[in-house]
Coordinates of C-alpha atoms in Angstrom, one line a residue:
X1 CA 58.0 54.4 5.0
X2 CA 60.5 57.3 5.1
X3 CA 63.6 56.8 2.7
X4 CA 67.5 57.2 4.2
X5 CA 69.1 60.2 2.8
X6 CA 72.1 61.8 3.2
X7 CA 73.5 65.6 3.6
X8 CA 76.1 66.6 1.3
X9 CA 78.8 69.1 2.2
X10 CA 81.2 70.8 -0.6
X11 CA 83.9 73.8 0.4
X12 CA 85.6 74.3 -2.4
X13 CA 88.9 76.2 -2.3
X14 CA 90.6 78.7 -4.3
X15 CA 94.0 79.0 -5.4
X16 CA 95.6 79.9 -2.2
X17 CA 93.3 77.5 -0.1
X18 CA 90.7 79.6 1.2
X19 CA 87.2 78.9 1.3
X20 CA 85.0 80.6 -2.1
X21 CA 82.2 78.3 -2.4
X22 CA 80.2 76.7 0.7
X23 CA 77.1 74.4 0.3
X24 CA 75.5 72.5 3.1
X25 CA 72.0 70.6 1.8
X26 CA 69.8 67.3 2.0
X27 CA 67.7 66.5 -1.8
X28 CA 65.5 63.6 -2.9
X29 CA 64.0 63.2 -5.9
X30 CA 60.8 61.9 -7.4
X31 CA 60.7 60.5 -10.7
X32 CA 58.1 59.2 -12.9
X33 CA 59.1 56.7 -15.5
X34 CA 57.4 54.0 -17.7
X35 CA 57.9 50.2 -17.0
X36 CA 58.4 47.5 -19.4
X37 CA 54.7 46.6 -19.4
X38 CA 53.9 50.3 -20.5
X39 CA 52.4 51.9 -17.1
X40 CA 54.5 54.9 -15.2
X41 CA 55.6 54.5 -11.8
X42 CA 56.8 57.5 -9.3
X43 CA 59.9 56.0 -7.7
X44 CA 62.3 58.1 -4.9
X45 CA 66.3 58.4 -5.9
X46 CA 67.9 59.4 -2.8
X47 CA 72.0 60.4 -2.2
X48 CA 74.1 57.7 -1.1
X49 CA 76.6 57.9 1.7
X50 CA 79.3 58.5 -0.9
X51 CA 79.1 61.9 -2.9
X52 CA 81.9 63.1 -5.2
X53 CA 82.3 66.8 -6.1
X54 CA 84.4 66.4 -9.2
X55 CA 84.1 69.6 -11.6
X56 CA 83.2 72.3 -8.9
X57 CA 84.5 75.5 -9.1
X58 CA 84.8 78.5 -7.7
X59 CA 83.6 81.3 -10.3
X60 CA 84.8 84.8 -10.5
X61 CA 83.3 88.0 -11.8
X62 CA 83.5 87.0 -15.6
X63 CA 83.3 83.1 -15.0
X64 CA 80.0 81.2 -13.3
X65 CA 80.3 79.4 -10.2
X66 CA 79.5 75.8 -10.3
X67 CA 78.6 73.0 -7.3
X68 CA 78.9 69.6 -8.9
X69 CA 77.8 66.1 -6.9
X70 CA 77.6 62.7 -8.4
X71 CA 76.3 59.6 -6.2
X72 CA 74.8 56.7 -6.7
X73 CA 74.9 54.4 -9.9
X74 CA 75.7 57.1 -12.5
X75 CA 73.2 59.9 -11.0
X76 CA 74.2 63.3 -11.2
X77 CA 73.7 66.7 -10.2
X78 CA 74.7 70.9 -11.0
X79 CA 73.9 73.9 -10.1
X80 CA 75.7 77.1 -12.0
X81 CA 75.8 80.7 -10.0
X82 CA 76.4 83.8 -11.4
X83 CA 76.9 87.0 -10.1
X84 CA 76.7 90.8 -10.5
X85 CA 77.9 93.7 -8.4
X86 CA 75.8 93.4 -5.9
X87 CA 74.3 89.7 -5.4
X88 CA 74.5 85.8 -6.7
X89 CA 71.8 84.2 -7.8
X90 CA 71.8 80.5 -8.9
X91 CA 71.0 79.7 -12.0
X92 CA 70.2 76.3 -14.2
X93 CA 70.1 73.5 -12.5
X94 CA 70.9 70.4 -14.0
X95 CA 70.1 66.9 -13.3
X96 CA 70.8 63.9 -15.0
X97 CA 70.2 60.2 -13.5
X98 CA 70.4 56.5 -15.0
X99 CA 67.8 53.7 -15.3
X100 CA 70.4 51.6 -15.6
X101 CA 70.1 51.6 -12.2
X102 CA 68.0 48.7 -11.0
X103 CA 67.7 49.3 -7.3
X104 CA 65.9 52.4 -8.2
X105 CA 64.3 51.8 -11.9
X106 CA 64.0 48.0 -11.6
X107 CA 62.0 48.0 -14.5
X108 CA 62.2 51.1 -16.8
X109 CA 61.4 50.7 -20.4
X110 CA 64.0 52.8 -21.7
X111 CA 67.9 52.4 -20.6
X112 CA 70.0 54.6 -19.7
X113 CA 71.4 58.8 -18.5
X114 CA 68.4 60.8 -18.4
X115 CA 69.0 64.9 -18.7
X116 CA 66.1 67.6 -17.0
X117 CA 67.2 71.3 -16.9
X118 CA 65.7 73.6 -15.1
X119 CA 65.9 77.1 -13.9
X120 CA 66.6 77.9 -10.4
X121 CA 63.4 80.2 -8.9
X122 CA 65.0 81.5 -5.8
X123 CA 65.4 85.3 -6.0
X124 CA 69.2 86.5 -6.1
X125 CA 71.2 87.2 -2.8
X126 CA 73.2 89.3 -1.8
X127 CA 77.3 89.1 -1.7
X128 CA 78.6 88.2 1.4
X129 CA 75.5 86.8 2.4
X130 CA 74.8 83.2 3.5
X131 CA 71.2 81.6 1.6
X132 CA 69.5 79.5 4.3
X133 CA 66.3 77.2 3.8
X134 CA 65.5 75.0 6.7
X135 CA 62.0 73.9 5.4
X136 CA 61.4 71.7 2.4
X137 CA 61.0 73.5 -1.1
X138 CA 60.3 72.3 -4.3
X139 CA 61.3 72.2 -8.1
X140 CA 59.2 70.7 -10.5
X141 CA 60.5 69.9 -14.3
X142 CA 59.3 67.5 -17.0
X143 CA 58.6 64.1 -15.1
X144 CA 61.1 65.1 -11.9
X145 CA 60.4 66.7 -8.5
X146 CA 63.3 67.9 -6.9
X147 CA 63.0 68.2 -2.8
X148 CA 65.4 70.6 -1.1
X149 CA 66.0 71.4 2.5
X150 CA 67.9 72.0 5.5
X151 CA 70.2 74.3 2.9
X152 CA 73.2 76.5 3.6
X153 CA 75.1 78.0 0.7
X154 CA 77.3 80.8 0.0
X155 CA 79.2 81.6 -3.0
X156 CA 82.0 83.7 -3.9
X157 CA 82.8 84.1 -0.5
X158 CA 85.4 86.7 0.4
X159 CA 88.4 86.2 2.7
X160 CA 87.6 82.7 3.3
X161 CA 84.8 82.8 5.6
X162 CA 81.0 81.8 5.3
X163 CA 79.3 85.2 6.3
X164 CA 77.0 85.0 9.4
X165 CA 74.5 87.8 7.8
X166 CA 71.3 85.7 6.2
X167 CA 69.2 86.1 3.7
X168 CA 66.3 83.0 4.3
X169 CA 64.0 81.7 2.2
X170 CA 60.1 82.1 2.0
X171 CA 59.4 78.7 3.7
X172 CA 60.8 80.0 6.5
X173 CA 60.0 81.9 9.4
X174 CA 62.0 83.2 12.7
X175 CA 60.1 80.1 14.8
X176 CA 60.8 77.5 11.6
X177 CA 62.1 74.4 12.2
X178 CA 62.9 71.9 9.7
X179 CA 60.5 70.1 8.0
X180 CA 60.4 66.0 7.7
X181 CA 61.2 65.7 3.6
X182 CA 58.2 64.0 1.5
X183 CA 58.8 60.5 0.4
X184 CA 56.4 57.9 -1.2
X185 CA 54.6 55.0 0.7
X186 CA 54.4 51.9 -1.0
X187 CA 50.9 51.6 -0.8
X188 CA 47.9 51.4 -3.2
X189 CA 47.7 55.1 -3.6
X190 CA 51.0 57.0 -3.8
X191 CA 51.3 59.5 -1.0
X192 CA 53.6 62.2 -0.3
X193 CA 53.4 64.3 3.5
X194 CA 55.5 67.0 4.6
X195 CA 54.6 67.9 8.1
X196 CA 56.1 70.0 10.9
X197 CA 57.4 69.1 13.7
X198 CA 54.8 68.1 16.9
X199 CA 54.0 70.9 19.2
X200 CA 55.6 70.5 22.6
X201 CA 52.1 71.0 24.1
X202 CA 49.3 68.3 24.0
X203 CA 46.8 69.2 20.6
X204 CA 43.6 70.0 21.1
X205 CA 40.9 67.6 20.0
X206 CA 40.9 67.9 16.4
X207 CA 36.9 67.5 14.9
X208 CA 36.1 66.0 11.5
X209 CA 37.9 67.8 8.6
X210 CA 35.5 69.6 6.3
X211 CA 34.9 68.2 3.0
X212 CA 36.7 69.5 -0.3
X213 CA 36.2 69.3 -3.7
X214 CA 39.0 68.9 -6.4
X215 CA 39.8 68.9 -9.8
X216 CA 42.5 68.9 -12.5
X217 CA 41.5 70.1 -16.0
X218 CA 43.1 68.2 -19.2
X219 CA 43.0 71.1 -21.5
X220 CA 39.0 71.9 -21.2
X221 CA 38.0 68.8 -19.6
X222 CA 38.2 67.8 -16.3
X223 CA 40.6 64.7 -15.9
X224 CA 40.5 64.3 -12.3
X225 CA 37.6 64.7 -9.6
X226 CA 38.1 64.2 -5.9
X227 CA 35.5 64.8 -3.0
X228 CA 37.1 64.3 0.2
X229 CA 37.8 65.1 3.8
X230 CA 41.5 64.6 4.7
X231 CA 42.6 64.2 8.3
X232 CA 46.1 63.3 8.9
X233 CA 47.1 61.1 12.1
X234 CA 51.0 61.2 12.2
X235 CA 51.9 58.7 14.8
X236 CA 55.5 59.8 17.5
X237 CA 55.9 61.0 20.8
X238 CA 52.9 62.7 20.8
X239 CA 50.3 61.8 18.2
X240 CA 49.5 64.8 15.7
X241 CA 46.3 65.4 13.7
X242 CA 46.2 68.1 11.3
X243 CA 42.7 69.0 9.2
X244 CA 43.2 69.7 6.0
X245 CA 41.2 73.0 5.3
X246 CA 39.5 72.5 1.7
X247 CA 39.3 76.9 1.8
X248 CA 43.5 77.2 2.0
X249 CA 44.3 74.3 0.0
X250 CA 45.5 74.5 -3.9
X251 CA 45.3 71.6 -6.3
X252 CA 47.5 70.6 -8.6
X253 CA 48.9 67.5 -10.5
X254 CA 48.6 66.6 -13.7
X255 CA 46.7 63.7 -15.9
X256 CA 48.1 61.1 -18.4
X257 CA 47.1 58.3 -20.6
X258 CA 47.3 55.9 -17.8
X259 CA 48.5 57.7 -14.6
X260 CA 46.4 61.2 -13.2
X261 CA 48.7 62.7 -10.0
X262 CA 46.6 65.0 -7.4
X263 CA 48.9 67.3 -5.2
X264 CA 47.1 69.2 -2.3
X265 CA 49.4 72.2 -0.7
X266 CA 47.7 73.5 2.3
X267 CA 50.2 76.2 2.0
X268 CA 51.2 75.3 5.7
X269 CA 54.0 73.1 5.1
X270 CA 51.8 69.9 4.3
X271 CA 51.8 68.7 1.0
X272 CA 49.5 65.6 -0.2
X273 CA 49.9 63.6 -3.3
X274 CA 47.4 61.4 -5.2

């Protein structure tokens, strides 16, 4: 149940054709939306294999730098980087996508472009330094998550060339190695899984996963209870089975009128959504 998506590449060039802006990443989105019959479904907008970059620019000291994509059926999406002396640091973020897209609303309530801003939360980077995030990270606004990884960007680089110093991001470590991006099973309870890659070794036997006890709170009252033991069995290569230990795992989501979402981060790369 994994979704195609697609990297995009933008090098934008300056006035006398040298490189100022590079940015290498994969995104998918998840949106919640309300149908025509009044109930909210999560659905996944992915890039297509075509991806302009109209509007991008390069920036300078008194102007913002600006990586612009649109794909898709009228989807959109902007990032804005400024910078000081000393580092570049992105933003507000910006996207905007269309239910008037069928393939991926095929039955939204309301028609039509759809705006959410939000402001970038990675920590500012150094000039002439390269931002690097193998692992997937996340950006949560309104009723969108926004799912980033396998990302290279520099801007306002200098002489044309992408700098080979790095500054990476918390998700990763020295050993890190891309993650599998999250996407949503068609199945009778939404589910989202982020997992690393199989160890090259055979796993040990894995015993029963302890039980844990969760809750969301809607204001003061609890809106969502769940008492479980979660064991996942991610079938490749070489079967994987992961516990999911209740004493390193955070619970969040959020409850509605007619939908209540349950996200479990082990804090480990694995993230589970009910």
């Amino acid at each position: 149940g994994f979704f195609q998506s697609y990297a995009v590449e933008v090098d934008i060039k300056d006035a006398s054709n040298a490189t100022c802006l590079y940015a290498d990443w994969m995104m998918r989105f998840l949106i919640t939306y309300e149908s025509n019959n009044g109930d909210y479904k999560t659905t996944t907008l992915n890039l297509s294999s075509s991806v302009t970059h109209n509007g991008s620019v390069c920036g300078n000291d008194t102007q913002a730098a600006l990586v612009a994509v649109q794909f898709g059926e009228g989807h959109s999406w902007s990032i804005n980087i400024t910078k000081n002396n000393e580092t570049y640091q992105g933003d507000f973020i910006t996207l905007t996508y269309d239910t008037n897209d069928t393939a991926v609303f095929p039955d939204a309530k309301r028609k039509g472009p759809v705006t959410v801003l939000v402001k970038d939360p990675l920590h500012p980077v150094q000039l002439n330094t390269v931002f690097v995030c193998h692992n997937s990270y996340f950006i949560e606004a309104e009723n969108v998550t926004q799912i980033f990884w396998n990302v290279t960007v520099q801007a306002f680089v200098q002489n044309g060339t992408v700098s080979k110093k790095e500054s990476r991001c918390p998700a990763d470590t020295p050993t890190s190695a891309p993650t599998v991006p999250p996407t949503i099973a068609n199945v009778t309870t939404a589910f989202t899984t982020t997992l690393s890659p199989a160890p090259t070794t055979a796993p040990k036997p894995v015993e029963n996963p302890d039980t844990g006890n969760y809750s969301l709170k809607s204001g003061n009252k609890t809106c969502f209870l769940a008492t479980v033991g979660l064991q996942l069995n991610v079938s490749q290569d070489k079967p994987l089975l992961i516990n999911i230990n209740p004493k390193t795992t955070v619970a969040d989501g959020a409850c509605g009128n007619t939908t209540a979402t349950l996200k479990l981060n082990d804090g480990n790369s694995t993230l589970i959504g009910f």
